[in-house]
Amino acid sequence: MELDEASQRLRGQADIWKFMLSFADAMALRCAVELRIPDIINSHGGPVSLSQIASAIPDTSTSPDISCLDRIMRLLVRRNIFTAQPSSDGSGDTSSTTLYGLTHSSRWLLSDDQLTLAPLLLMQTHPWLMAPWHCFSRCVKEGGIAFEKTHGREIWDFASQNQEFNKLFNDGMACTAKIVLNAILSEYKDGFGCLGSLVDVGGGTGGAISEIVKSHPQIKGINFDLPHVVATAPAYPGVSHVGGDMFESIPNADAVFMKVKLTINYSFITC
């Protein structure tokens, strides 16, 4: 049934409110990761109360604000990040205490899990990468790149001169590489069998190529990225790190491996 004009305007208003406040979901997720709430629940082996979460929050010099934590958790329950279930406090009243548990979504935010999106979430929601979004109108009026307008330099120069940002960015990219390679190696089982050497162009700190070499030890892996990136890369068996510029030259190998690791959000603000 077609909506009348008044109903359509009301629905339009609801949409604007939804889009205007959608940032709150990302910030609540960031809060949960910063406070290590998924890890706290996971370490208990089952649903826990607000007071149990609050008492386990790391690096607190004062008592956490339970009412603030309650509002954050209720929002994330509404978004299906956590579960909530009533628990009796011994008085027979099952509504007096709520226990919070993990969902399939929040398990992607466990910091110690091999396949985690927590570093990427912290990267994408950091002020350094959120600020360029405020420059979109300037980009339309003047042209140019949002990141450069915000920080005065392009992202690779910024990373080369800011160790904290360099680590934030590399950690975010590394976690996506693990997820992508887990899928590739489980399905593309024999695709690397004929190779003696492989170069990962734009390989970050080498997490992706190291997983390939681990599954195919006959491959000599080359992790190729900008010098300031490979300078912080850990050592991996069978992998050598080479710094350089892909637009100038690429190390020789039997094959080149390149993955599309830039998210839509990231590409919008840097391209």
Coordinates of C-alpha atoms in Angstrom, one line a residue:
M1 CA 0.0 0.0 0.0
E2 CA 1.4 3.4 -1.0
L3 CA 2.1 5.7 1.9
D4 CA 0.4 9.1 2.0
E5 CA 2.5 12.3 1.9
A6 CA 2.5 12.8 5.7
S7 CA 3.7 9.2 6.3
Q8 CA 6.4 9.5 3.7
R9 CA 7.7 12.7 5.3
L10 CA 7.7 11.0 8.7
R11 CA 9.6 8.0 7.3
G12 CA 12.1 10.4 5.7
Q13 CA 12.6 12.1 9.0
A14 CA 13.3 8.7 10.6
D15 CA 15.9 7.9 8.0
I16 CA 17.7 11.2 8.6
W17 CA 17.8 10.5 12.3
K18 CA 19.1 7.0 11.6
F19 CA 21.9 8.3 9.4
M20 CA 22.7 11.2 11.6
L21 CA 23.3 9.0 14.7
S22 CA 24.8 5.9 13.0
F23 CA 28.2 7.0 14.2
A24 CA 27.2 6.1 17.7
D25 CA 27.3 2.4 16.8
A26 CA 30.9 2.6 15.7
M27 CA 31.9 4.6 18.8
A28 CA 30.1 2.1 21.1
L29 CA 32.0 -0.8 19.4
R30 CA 35.3 1.1 19.8
C31 CA 34.5 1.6 23.5
A32 CA 33.8 -2.1 23.9
V33 CA 37.2 -3.0 22.3
E34 CA 39.1 -0.3 24.2
L35 CA 37.7 -1.7 27.5
R36 CA 38.3 -5.3 26.3
I37 CA 34.7 -6.2 27.1
P38 CA 34.6 -9.1 24.6
D39 CA 37.8 -10.5 26.2
I40 CA 36.4 -10.1 29.7
I41 CA 33.2 -12.0 28.9
N42 CA 35.2 -14.7 27.0
S43 CA 37.7 -15.1 29.9
H44 CA 34.7 -16.0 32.3
G45 CA 33.6 -18.8 29.9
G46 CA 30.0 -17.5 29.9
P47 CA 27.7 -14.6 30.5
V48 CA 28.7 -12.1 33.2
S49 CA 27.1 -9.2 35.0
L50 CA 27.9 -5.5 34.7
S51 CA 29.7 -5.5 38.0
Q52 CA 31.9 -8.4 36.8
I53 CA 32.7 -6.6 33.6
A54 CA 33.5 -3.3 35.5
S55 CA 35.8 -5.0 38.0
A56 CA 37.8 -6.6 35.2
I57 CA 38.3 -3.5 33.0
P58 CA 42.1 -2.9 32.7
D59 CA 44.1 0.2 33.5
T60 CA 41.4 1.9 35.7
S61 CA 42.5 4.2 38.5
T62 CA 38.9 4.8 39.7
S63 CA 35.8 2.8 39.9
P64 CA 34.1 2.5 36.5
D65 CA 30.7 4.3 36.0
I66 CA 28.2 1.4 36.0
S67 CA 25.4 3.5 34.7
C68 CA 27.4 4.6 31.7
L69 CA 28.6 1.0 31.1
D70 CA 25.0 -0.1 31.3
R71 CA 23.9 2.3 28.5
I72 CA 26.8 1.2 26.3
M73 CA 25.9 -2.5 26.8
R74 CA 22.2 -2.0 26.2
L75 CA 23.0 -0.3 22.9
L76 CA 25.3 -3.1 21.8
V77 CA 22.8 -5.7 22.8
R78 CA 20.2 -3.9 20.6
R79 CA 22.7 -4.2 17.8
N80 CA 23.2 -7.9 18.4
I81 CA 26.8 -7.5 19.4
F82 CA 26.2 -9.0 22.9
T83 CA 23.4 -11.1 24.4
A84 CA 21.5 -10.2 27.5
Q85 CA 19.7 -12.6 29.8
P86 CA 18.1 -12.3 33.2
S87 CA 19.6 -14.0 36.2
S88 CA 18.2 -14.5 39.6
D89 CA 20.0 -12.7 42.4
G90 CA 18.9 -15.2 45.0
S91 CA 15.7 -13.4 45.9
G92 CA 13.6 -15.0 43.2
D93 CA 13.6 -11.8 41.2
T94 CA 15.0 -12.8 37.8
S95 CA 14.9 -9.2 36.4
S96 CA 17.2 -7.6 38.9
T97 CA 20.5 -8.8 37.3
T98 CA 21.3 -9.0 33.6
L99 CA 24.1 -11.3 32.3
Y100 CA 25.9 -10.4 29.1
G101 CA 27.3 -12.9 26.7
L102 CA 29.1 -13.0 23.3
T103 CA 27.5 -13.4 19.9
H104 CA 29.1 -14.4 16.6
S105 CA 29.7 -10.7 16.0
S106 CA 31.5 -9.9 19.2
R107 CA 33.7 -13.0 18.8
W108 CA 35.3 -11.0 15.9
L109 CA 36.4 -8.5 18.5
L110 CA 38.4 -10.8 20.7
S111 CA 41.9 -9.3 20.9
D112 CA 43.8 -12.6 21.3
D113 CA 41.9 -14.5 18.6
Q114 CA 43.9 -15.3 15.4
L115 CA 41.1 -14.0 13.3
T116 CA 40.0 -10.7 14.8
L117 CA 38.8 -7.4 13.5
A118 CA 39.6 -5.5 16.6
P119 CA 42.8 -3.8 15.3
L120 CA 40.9 -2.7 12.1
L121 CA 38.0 -1.3 14.1
L122 CA 40.5 0.7 16.3
M123 CA 42.2 2.0 13.2
Q124 CA 39.1 3.0 11.3
T125 CA 37.5 4.8 14.3
H126 CA 40.7 6.6 15.4
P127 CA 40.5 10.4 15.2
W128 CA 43.4 10.3 12.7
L129 CA 41.2 8.5 10.2
M130 CA 37.8 9.9 11.3
A131 CA 38.9 13.5 10.9
P132 CA 39.2 13.4 7.0
W133 CA 35.5 12.6 6.7
H134 CA 34.9 16.2 7.9
C135 CA 36.7 17.4 4.7
F136 CA 34.3 16.0 2.1
S137 CA 32.7 19.4 1.3
R138 CA 36.2 20.9 0.9
C139 CA 37.1 18.1 -1.5
V140 CA 34.1 18.8 -3.6
K141 CA 34.7 22.6 -3.7
E142 CA 38.5 22.5 -4.1
G143 CA 39.4 19.0 -5.2
G144 CA 42.1 17.0 -3.5
I145 CA 42.4 14.2 -1.0
A146 CA 40.6 14.4 2.3
F147 CA 43.5 12.9 4.3
E148 CA 45.9 15.4 3.0
K149 CA 43.6 18.3 3.7
T150 CA 43.2 17.2 7.3
H151 CA 46.8 16.2 8.1
G152 CA 48.8 18.3 5.6
R153 CA 50.5 15.3 3.9
E154 CA 49.5 12.1 2.2
I155 CA 48.9 9.1 4.3
W156 CA 52.2 7.3 3.5
D157 CA 54.3 10.3 4.5
F158 CA 52.2 10.7 7.6
A159 CA 52.8 7.1 8.5
S160 CA 56.6 7.3 7.9
Q161 CA 56.9 10.2 10.3
N162 CA 54.4 9.0 13.0
Q163 CA 55.3 5.7 14.6
E164 CA 52.1 5.4 16.5
F165 CA 50.0 5.9 13.3
N166 CA 52.3 3.5 11.4
K167 CA 51.7 0.8 14.0
L168 CA 47.9 1.5 14.1
F169 CA 47.7 1.2 10.3
N170 CA 49.9 -1.8 10.0
D171 CA 48.0 -3.7 12.7
G172 CA 44.7 -2.9 11.1
M173 CA 45.9 -4.2 7.7
A174 CA 47.5 -7.2 9.2
C175 CA 44.3 -8.5 10.8
T176 CA 42.5 -8.3 7.5
A177 CA 45.3 -10.1 5.8
K178 CA 45.0 -13.1 8.2
I179 CA 41.2 -13.3 7.5
V180 CA 41.7 -13.1 3.8
L181 CA 44.5 -15.6 3.7
N182 CA 42.6 -18.0 5.9
A183 CA 39.9 -18.2 3.3
I184 CA 42.3 -18.4 0.3
L185 CA 44.4 -21.1 1.8
S186 CA 41.4 -23.2 2.8
E187 CA 39.9 -23.1 -0.7
Y188 CA 42.8 -22.5 -3.0
K189 CA 44.7 -25.5 -1.7
D190 CA 46.9 -26.3 -4.7
G191 CA 47.2 -22.9 -6.3
F192 CA 50.7 -22.2 -4.9
G193 CA 52.1 -25.6 -5.4
C194 CA 54.0 -24.8 -8.6
L195 CA 55.8 -21.7 -7.3
G196 CA 59.4 -21.5 -6.1
S197 CA 59.2 -17.8 -5.2
L198 CA 56.4 -15.3 -4.6
V199 CA 56.4 -11.6 -3.9
D200 CA 53.6 -9.9 -2.0
V201 CA 53.4 -6.3 -3.3
G202 CA 52.2 -4.0 -0.6
G203 CA 52.5 -6.8 1.8
G204 CA 52.6 -4.6 5.0
T205 CA 54.4 -6.3 7.8
G206 CA 54.4 -9.7 6.0
G207 CA 51.5 -11.5 7.7
A208 CA 50.0 -12.7 4.4
I209 CA 53.1 -14.0 2.7
S210 CA 54.2 -15.7 5.9
E211 CA 50.9 -17.7 6.0
I212 CA 51.4 -18.8 2.4
V213 CA 55.0 -19.9 3.0
K214 CA 53.9 -21.7 6.2
S215 CA 51.4 -23.7 4.1
H216 CA 53.8 -24.1 1.1
P217 CA 57.4 -24.3 2.5
Q218 CA 59.0 -24.7 -0.9
I219 CA 58.2 -21.0 -1.6
K220 CA 60.7 -18.3 -1.1
G221 CA 58.6 -15.5 0.1
I222 CA 59.3 -11.8 -0.4
N223 CA 57.4 -9.2 1.5
F224 CA 57.6 -5.9 -0.5
D225 CA 56.4 -2.6 0.9
L226 CA 57.6 0.9 1.7
P227 CA 60.8 1.1 3.7
H228 CA 59.1 2.5 6.9
V229 CA 56.6 -0.3 6.8
V230 CA 59.0 -3.3 6.4
A231 CA 61.3 -1.6 9.0
T232 CA 58.9 -2.7 11.7
A233 CA 58.0 -6.1 10.2
P234 CA 58.8 -9.2 12.4
A235 CA 61.0 -12.0 11.1
Y236 CA 59.2 -15.0 9.5
P237 CA 60.7 -18.3 8.4
G238 CA 61.2 -18.4 4.7
V239 CA 60.3 -14.7 4.2
S240 CA 62.6 -11.8 3.4
H241 CA 61.5 -8.2 3.7
V242 CA 62.3 -5.7 1.0
G243 CA 61.6 -2.0 1.1
G244 CA 60.9 0.0 -2.0
D245 CA 58.4 1.7 -4.3
M246 CA 56.1 -0.5 -6.4
F247 CA 55.8 2.3 -9.0
E248 CA 59.5 2.2 -9.6
S249 CA 60.4 -1.5 -9.4
I250 CA 59.2 -4.9 -7.9
P251 CA 61.5 -7.7 -6.8
N252 CA 61.8 -10.6 -9.2
A253 CA 59.8 -13.8 -8.4
D254 CA 57.8 -16.6 -10.1
A255 CA 54.6 -14.8 -9.3
V256 CA 53.2 -11.5 -7.8
F257 CA 50.6 -11.6 -5.1
M258 CA 48.5 -8.5 -4.6
K259 CA 45.4 -8.3 -2.4
V260 CA 42.8 -5.6 -2.3
K261 CA 43.1 -4.6 1.3
L262 CA 41.7 -1.1 1.3
T263 CA 38.2 -0.8 2.7
I264 CA 35.7 1.5 1.2
N265 CA 36.0 3.9 4.1
Y266 CA 39.8 4.1 3.8
S267 CA 39.7 4.6 0.0
F268 CA 37.2 7.4 0.2
I269 CA 39.5 9.5 2.5
T270 CA 42.8 8.8 0.8
C271 CA 42.1 8.6 -2.9

